[in-house]
mmCIF file of C-alpha atoms in Angstrom:
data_model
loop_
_atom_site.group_PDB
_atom_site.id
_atom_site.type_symbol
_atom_site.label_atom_id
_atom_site.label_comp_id
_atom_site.label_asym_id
_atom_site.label_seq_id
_atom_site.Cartn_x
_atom_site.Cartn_y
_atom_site.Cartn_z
ATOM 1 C CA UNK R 68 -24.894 14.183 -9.377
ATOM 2 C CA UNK R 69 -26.289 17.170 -10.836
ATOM 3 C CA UNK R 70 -27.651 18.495 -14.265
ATOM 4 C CA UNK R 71 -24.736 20.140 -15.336
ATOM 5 C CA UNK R 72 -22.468 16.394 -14.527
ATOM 6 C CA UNK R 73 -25.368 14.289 -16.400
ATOM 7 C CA UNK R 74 -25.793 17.084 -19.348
ATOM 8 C CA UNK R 75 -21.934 16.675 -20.006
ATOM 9 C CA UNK R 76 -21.586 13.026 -19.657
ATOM 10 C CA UNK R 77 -24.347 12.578 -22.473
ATOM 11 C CA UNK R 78 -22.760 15.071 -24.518
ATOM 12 C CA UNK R 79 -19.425 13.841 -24.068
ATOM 13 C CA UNK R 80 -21.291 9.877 -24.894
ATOM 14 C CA UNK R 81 -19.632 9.027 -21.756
ATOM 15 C CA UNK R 82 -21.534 6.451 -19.425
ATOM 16 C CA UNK R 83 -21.377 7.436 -15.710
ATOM 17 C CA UNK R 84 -20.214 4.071 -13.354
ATOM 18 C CA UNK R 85 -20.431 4.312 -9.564
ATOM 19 C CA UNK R 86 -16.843 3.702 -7.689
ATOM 20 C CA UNK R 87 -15.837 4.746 -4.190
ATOM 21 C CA UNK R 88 -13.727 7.389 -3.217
ATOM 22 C CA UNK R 89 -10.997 4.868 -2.341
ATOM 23 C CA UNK R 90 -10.516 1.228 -3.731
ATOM 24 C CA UNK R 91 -6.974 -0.039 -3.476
ATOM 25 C CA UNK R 92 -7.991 -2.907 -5.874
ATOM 26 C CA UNK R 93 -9.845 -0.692 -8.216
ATOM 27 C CA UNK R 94 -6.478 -0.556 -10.514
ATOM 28 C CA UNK R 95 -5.721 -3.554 -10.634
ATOM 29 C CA UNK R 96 -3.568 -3.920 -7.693
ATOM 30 C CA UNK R 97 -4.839 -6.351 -5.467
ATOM 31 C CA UNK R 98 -5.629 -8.597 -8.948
ATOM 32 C CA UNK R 99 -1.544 -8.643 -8.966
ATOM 33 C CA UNK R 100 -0.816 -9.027 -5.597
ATOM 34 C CA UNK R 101 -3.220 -12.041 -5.834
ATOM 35 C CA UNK R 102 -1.270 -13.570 -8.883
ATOM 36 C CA UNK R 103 1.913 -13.779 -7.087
ATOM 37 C CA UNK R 104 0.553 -15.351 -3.996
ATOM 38 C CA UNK R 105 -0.872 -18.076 -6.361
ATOM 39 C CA UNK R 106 2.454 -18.141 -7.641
ATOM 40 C CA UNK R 107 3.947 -18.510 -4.616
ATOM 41 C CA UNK R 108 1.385 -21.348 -3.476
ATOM 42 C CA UNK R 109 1.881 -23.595 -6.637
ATOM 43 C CA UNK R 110 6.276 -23.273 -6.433
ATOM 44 C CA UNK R 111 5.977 -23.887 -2.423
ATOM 45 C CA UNK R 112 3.433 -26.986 -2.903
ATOM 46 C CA UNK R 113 5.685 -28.602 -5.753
ATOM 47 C CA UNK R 114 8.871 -27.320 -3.238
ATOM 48 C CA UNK R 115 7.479 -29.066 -0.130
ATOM 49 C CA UNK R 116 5.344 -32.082 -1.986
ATOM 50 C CA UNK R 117 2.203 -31.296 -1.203
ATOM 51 C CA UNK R 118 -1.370 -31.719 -2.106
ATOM 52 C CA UNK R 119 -2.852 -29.255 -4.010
ATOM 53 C CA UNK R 120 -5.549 -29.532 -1.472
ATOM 54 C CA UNK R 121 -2.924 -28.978 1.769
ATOM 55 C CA UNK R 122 -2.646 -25.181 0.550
ATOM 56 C CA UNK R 123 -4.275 -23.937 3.029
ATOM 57 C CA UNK R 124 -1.013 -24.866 5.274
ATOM 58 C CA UNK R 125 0.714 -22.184 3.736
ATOM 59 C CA UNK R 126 -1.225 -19.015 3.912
ATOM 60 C CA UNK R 127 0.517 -18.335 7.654
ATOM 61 C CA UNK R 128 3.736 -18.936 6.078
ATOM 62 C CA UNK R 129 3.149 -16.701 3.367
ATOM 63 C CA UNK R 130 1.412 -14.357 5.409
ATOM 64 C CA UNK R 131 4.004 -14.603 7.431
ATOM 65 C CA UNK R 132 7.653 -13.948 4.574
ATOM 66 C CA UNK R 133 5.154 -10.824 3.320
ATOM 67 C CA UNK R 134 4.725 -9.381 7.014
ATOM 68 C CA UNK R 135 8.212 -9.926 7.906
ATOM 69 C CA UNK R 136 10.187 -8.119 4.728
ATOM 70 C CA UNK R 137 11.233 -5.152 4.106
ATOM 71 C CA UNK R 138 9.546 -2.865 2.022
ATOM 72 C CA UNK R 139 12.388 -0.915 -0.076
ATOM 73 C CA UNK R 140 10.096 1.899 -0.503
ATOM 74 C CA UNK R 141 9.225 2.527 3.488
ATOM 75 C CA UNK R 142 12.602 1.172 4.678
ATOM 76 C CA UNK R 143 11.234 -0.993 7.168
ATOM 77 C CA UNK R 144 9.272 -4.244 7.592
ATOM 78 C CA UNK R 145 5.293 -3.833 7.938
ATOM 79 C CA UNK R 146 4.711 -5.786 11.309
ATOM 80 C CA UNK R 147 7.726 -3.230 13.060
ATOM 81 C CA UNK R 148 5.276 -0.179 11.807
ATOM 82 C CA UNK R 149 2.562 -1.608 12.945
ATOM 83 C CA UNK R 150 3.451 -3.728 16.315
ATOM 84 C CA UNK R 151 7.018 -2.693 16.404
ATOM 85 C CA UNK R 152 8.214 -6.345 17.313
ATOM 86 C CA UNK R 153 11.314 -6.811 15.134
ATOM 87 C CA UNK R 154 10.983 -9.120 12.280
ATOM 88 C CA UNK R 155 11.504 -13.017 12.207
ATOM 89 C CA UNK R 156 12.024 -15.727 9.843
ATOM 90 C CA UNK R 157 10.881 -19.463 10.132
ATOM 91 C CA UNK R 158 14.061 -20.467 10.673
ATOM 92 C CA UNK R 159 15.454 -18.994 13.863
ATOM 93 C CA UNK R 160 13.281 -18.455 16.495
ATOM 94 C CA UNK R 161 14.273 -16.511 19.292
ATOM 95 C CA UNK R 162 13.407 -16.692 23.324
ATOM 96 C CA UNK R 163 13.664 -13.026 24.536
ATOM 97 C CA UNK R 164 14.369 -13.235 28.508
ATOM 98 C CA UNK R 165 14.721 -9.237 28.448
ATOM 99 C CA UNK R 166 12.360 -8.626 31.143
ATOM 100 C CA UNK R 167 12.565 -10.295 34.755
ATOM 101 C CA UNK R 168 9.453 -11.476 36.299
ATOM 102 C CA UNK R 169 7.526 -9.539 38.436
ATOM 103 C CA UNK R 170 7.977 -6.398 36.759
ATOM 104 C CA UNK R 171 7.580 -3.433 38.847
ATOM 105 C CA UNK R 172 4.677 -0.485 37.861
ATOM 106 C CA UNK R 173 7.737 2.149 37.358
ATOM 107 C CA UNK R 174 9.616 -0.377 35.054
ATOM 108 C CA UNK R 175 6.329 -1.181 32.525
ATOM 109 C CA UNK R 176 6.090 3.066 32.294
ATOM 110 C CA UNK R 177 9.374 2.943 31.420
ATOM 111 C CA UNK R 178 9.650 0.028 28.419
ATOM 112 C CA UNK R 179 6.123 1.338 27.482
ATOM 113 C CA UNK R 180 7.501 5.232 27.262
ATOM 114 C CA UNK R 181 10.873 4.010 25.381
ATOM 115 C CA UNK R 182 8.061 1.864 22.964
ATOM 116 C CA UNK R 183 6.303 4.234 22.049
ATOM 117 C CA UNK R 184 9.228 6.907 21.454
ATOM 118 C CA UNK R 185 10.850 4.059 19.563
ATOM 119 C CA UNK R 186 7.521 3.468 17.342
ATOM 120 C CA UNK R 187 7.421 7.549 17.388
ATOM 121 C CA UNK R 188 10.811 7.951 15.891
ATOM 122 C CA UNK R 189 9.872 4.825 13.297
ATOM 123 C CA UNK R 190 7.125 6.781 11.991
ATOM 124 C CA UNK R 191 8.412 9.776 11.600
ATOM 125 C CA UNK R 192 11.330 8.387 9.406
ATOM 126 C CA UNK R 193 8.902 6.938 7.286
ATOM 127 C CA UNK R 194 6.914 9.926 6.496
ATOM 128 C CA UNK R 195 9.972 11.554 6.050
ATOM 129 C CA UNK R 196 11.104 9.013 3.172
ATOM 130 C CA UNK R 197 7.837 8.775 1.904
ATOM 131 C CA UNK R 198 7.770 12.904 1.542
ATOM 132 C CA UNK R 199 11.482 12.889 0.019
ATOM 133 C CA UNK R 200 10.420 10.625 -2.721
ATOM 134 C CA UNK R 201 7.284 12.294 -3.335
ATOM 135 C CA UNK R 202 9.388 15.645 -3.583
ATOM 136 C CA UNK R 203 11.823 13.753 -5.839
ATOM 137 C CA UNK R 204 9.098 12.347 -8.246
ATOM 138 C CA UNK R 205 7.761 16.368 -8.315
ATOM 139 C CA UNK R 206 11.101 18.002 -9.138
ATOM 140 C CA UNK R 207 12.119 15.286 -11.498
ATOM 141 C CA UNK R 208 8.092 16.136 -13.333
ATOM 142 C CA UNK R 209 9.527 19.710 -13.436
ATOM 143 C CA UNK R 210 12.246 19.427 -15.513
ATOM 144 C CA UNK R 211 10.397 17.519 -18.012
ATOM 145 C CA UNK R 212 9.168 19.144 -20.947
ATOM 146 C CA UNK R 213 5.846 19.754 -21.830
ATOM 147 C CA UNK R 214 4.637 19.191 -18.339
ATOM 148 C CA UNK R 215 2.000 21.961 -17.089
ATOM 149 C CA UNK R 216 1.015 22.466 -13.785
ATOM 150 C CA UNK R 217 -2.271 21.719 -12.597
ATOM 151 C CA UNK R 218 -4.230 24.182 -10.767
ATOM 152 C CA UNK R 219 -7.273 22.272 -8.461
ATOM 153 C CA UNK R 220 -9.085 23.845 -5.556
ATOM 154 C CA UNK R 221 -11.313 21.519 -3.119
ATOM 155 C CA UNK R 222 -14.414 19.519 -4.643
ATOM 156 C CA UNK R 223 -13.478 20.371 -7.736
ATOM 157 C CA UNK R 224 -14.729 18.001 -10.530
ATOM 158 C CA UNK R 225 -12.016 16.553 -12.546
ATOM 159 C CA UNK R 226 -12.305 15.243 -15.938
ATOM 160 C CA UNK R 227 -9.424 12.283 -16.402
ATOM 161 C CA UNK R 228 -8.260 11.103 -19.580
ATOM 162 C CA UNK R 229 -6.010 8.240 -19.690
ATOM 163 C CA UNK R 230 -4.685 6.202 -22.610
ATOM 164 C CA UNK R 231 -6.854 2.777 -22.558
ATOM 165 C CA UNK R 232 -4.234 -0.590 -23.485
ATOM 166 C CA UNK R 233 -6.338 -1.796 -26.487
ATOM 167 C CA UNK R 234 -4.919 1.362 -28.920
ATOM 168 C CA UNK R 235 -2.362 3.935 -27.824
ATOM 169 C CA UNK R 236 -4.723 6.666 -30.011
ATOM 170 C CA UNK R 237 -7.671 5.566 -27.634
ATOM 171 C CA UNK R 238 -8.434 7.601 -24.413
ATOM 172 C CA UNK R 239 -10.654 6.459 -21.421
ATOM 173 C CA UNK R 240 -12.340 9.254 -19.967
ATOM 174 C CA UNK R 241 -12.951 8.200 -15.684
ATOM 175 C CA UNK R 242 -14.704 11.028 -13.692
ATOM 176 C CA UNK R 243 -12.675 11.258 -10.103
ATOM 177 C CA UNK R 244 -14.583 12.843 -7.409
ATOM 178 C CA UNK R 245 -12.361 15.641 -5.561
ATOM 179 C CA UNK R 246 -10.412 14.093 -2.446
ATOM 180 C CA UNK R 247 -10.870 15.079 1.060
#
């Protein structure tokens, strides 16, 4: 960092921690996600009878009911975006005889072309939601009052203030490091 960063954080009395540009789990999130697996582990142990120590059984199964539903925000369910094989349950298992054996060169172009136009189209519906409900979220901000805009050019240094959870009068001042 240089002077002019250090000279205002001691001014300011603010003490300058390290994070990377990117950490999913940095607000909290993964500490949630982790909270309701273990909730999920202790009701399916006492559902099924187990052994605390059998939990390690479950993990594909849960693994498993989190890869294979849908995600209301996205629309779709996350093993489709990312292997487009259509989701399963537990409970119904399917035997596919779609293709015949041998398959022919010409015929694998084909299913792989139609794949990856199907996976193509999947995608682009996806950004699409995703960039309607960002919209949404920024024409619902401006109709609110007492909401400026923010002007930011690249590697600017930004200053955040957010309201800590011990006192509502308390702010937490978090340097974020300009995005790329």
């Amino acid at each position: 960092m240089n002077q002019v960063v250090n000279d205002l954080l001691q001014r300011l009395h603010i003490a300058d921690l390290f994070t990377t540009g990117y950490t999913p789990w940095a607000n909290g999130t993964v500490e949630i996600v982790n909270r309701r697996i273990l909730f999920l582990m202790k009701s399916l142990l006492s559902e099924f009878a187990l052994n605390v120590q059998d939990w390690p059984d479950l993990v594909p199964l849960i693994n498993m009911v989190f890869n294979h539903t849908i995600r209301p925000r996205i629309g779709y369910v996350p093993v489709t975006i990312l292997t487009g094989l259509e989701p399963s349950t537990l409970f119904v298992t399917r035997l596919d005889a779609t293709l015949d054996l041998p398959i022919t060169p010409d015929r694998l172009r084909e299913l792989t072309a139609d794949l990856i136009s199907a996976l193509d189209d999947m995608h682009k519906d996806v950004s699409h939601r995703l960039a309607k409900q960002s919209r949404l979220r920024h024409e619902s901000r401006k109709h609110q009052r007492n909401v400026k805009s923010i002007n930011f050019s690249i590697d600017d240094y930004v200053l955040v203030a957010k309201r800590s959870n011990a006192r509502k009068t308390t702010y937490k001042l978090d340097w974020s490091l300009p995005n790329r």
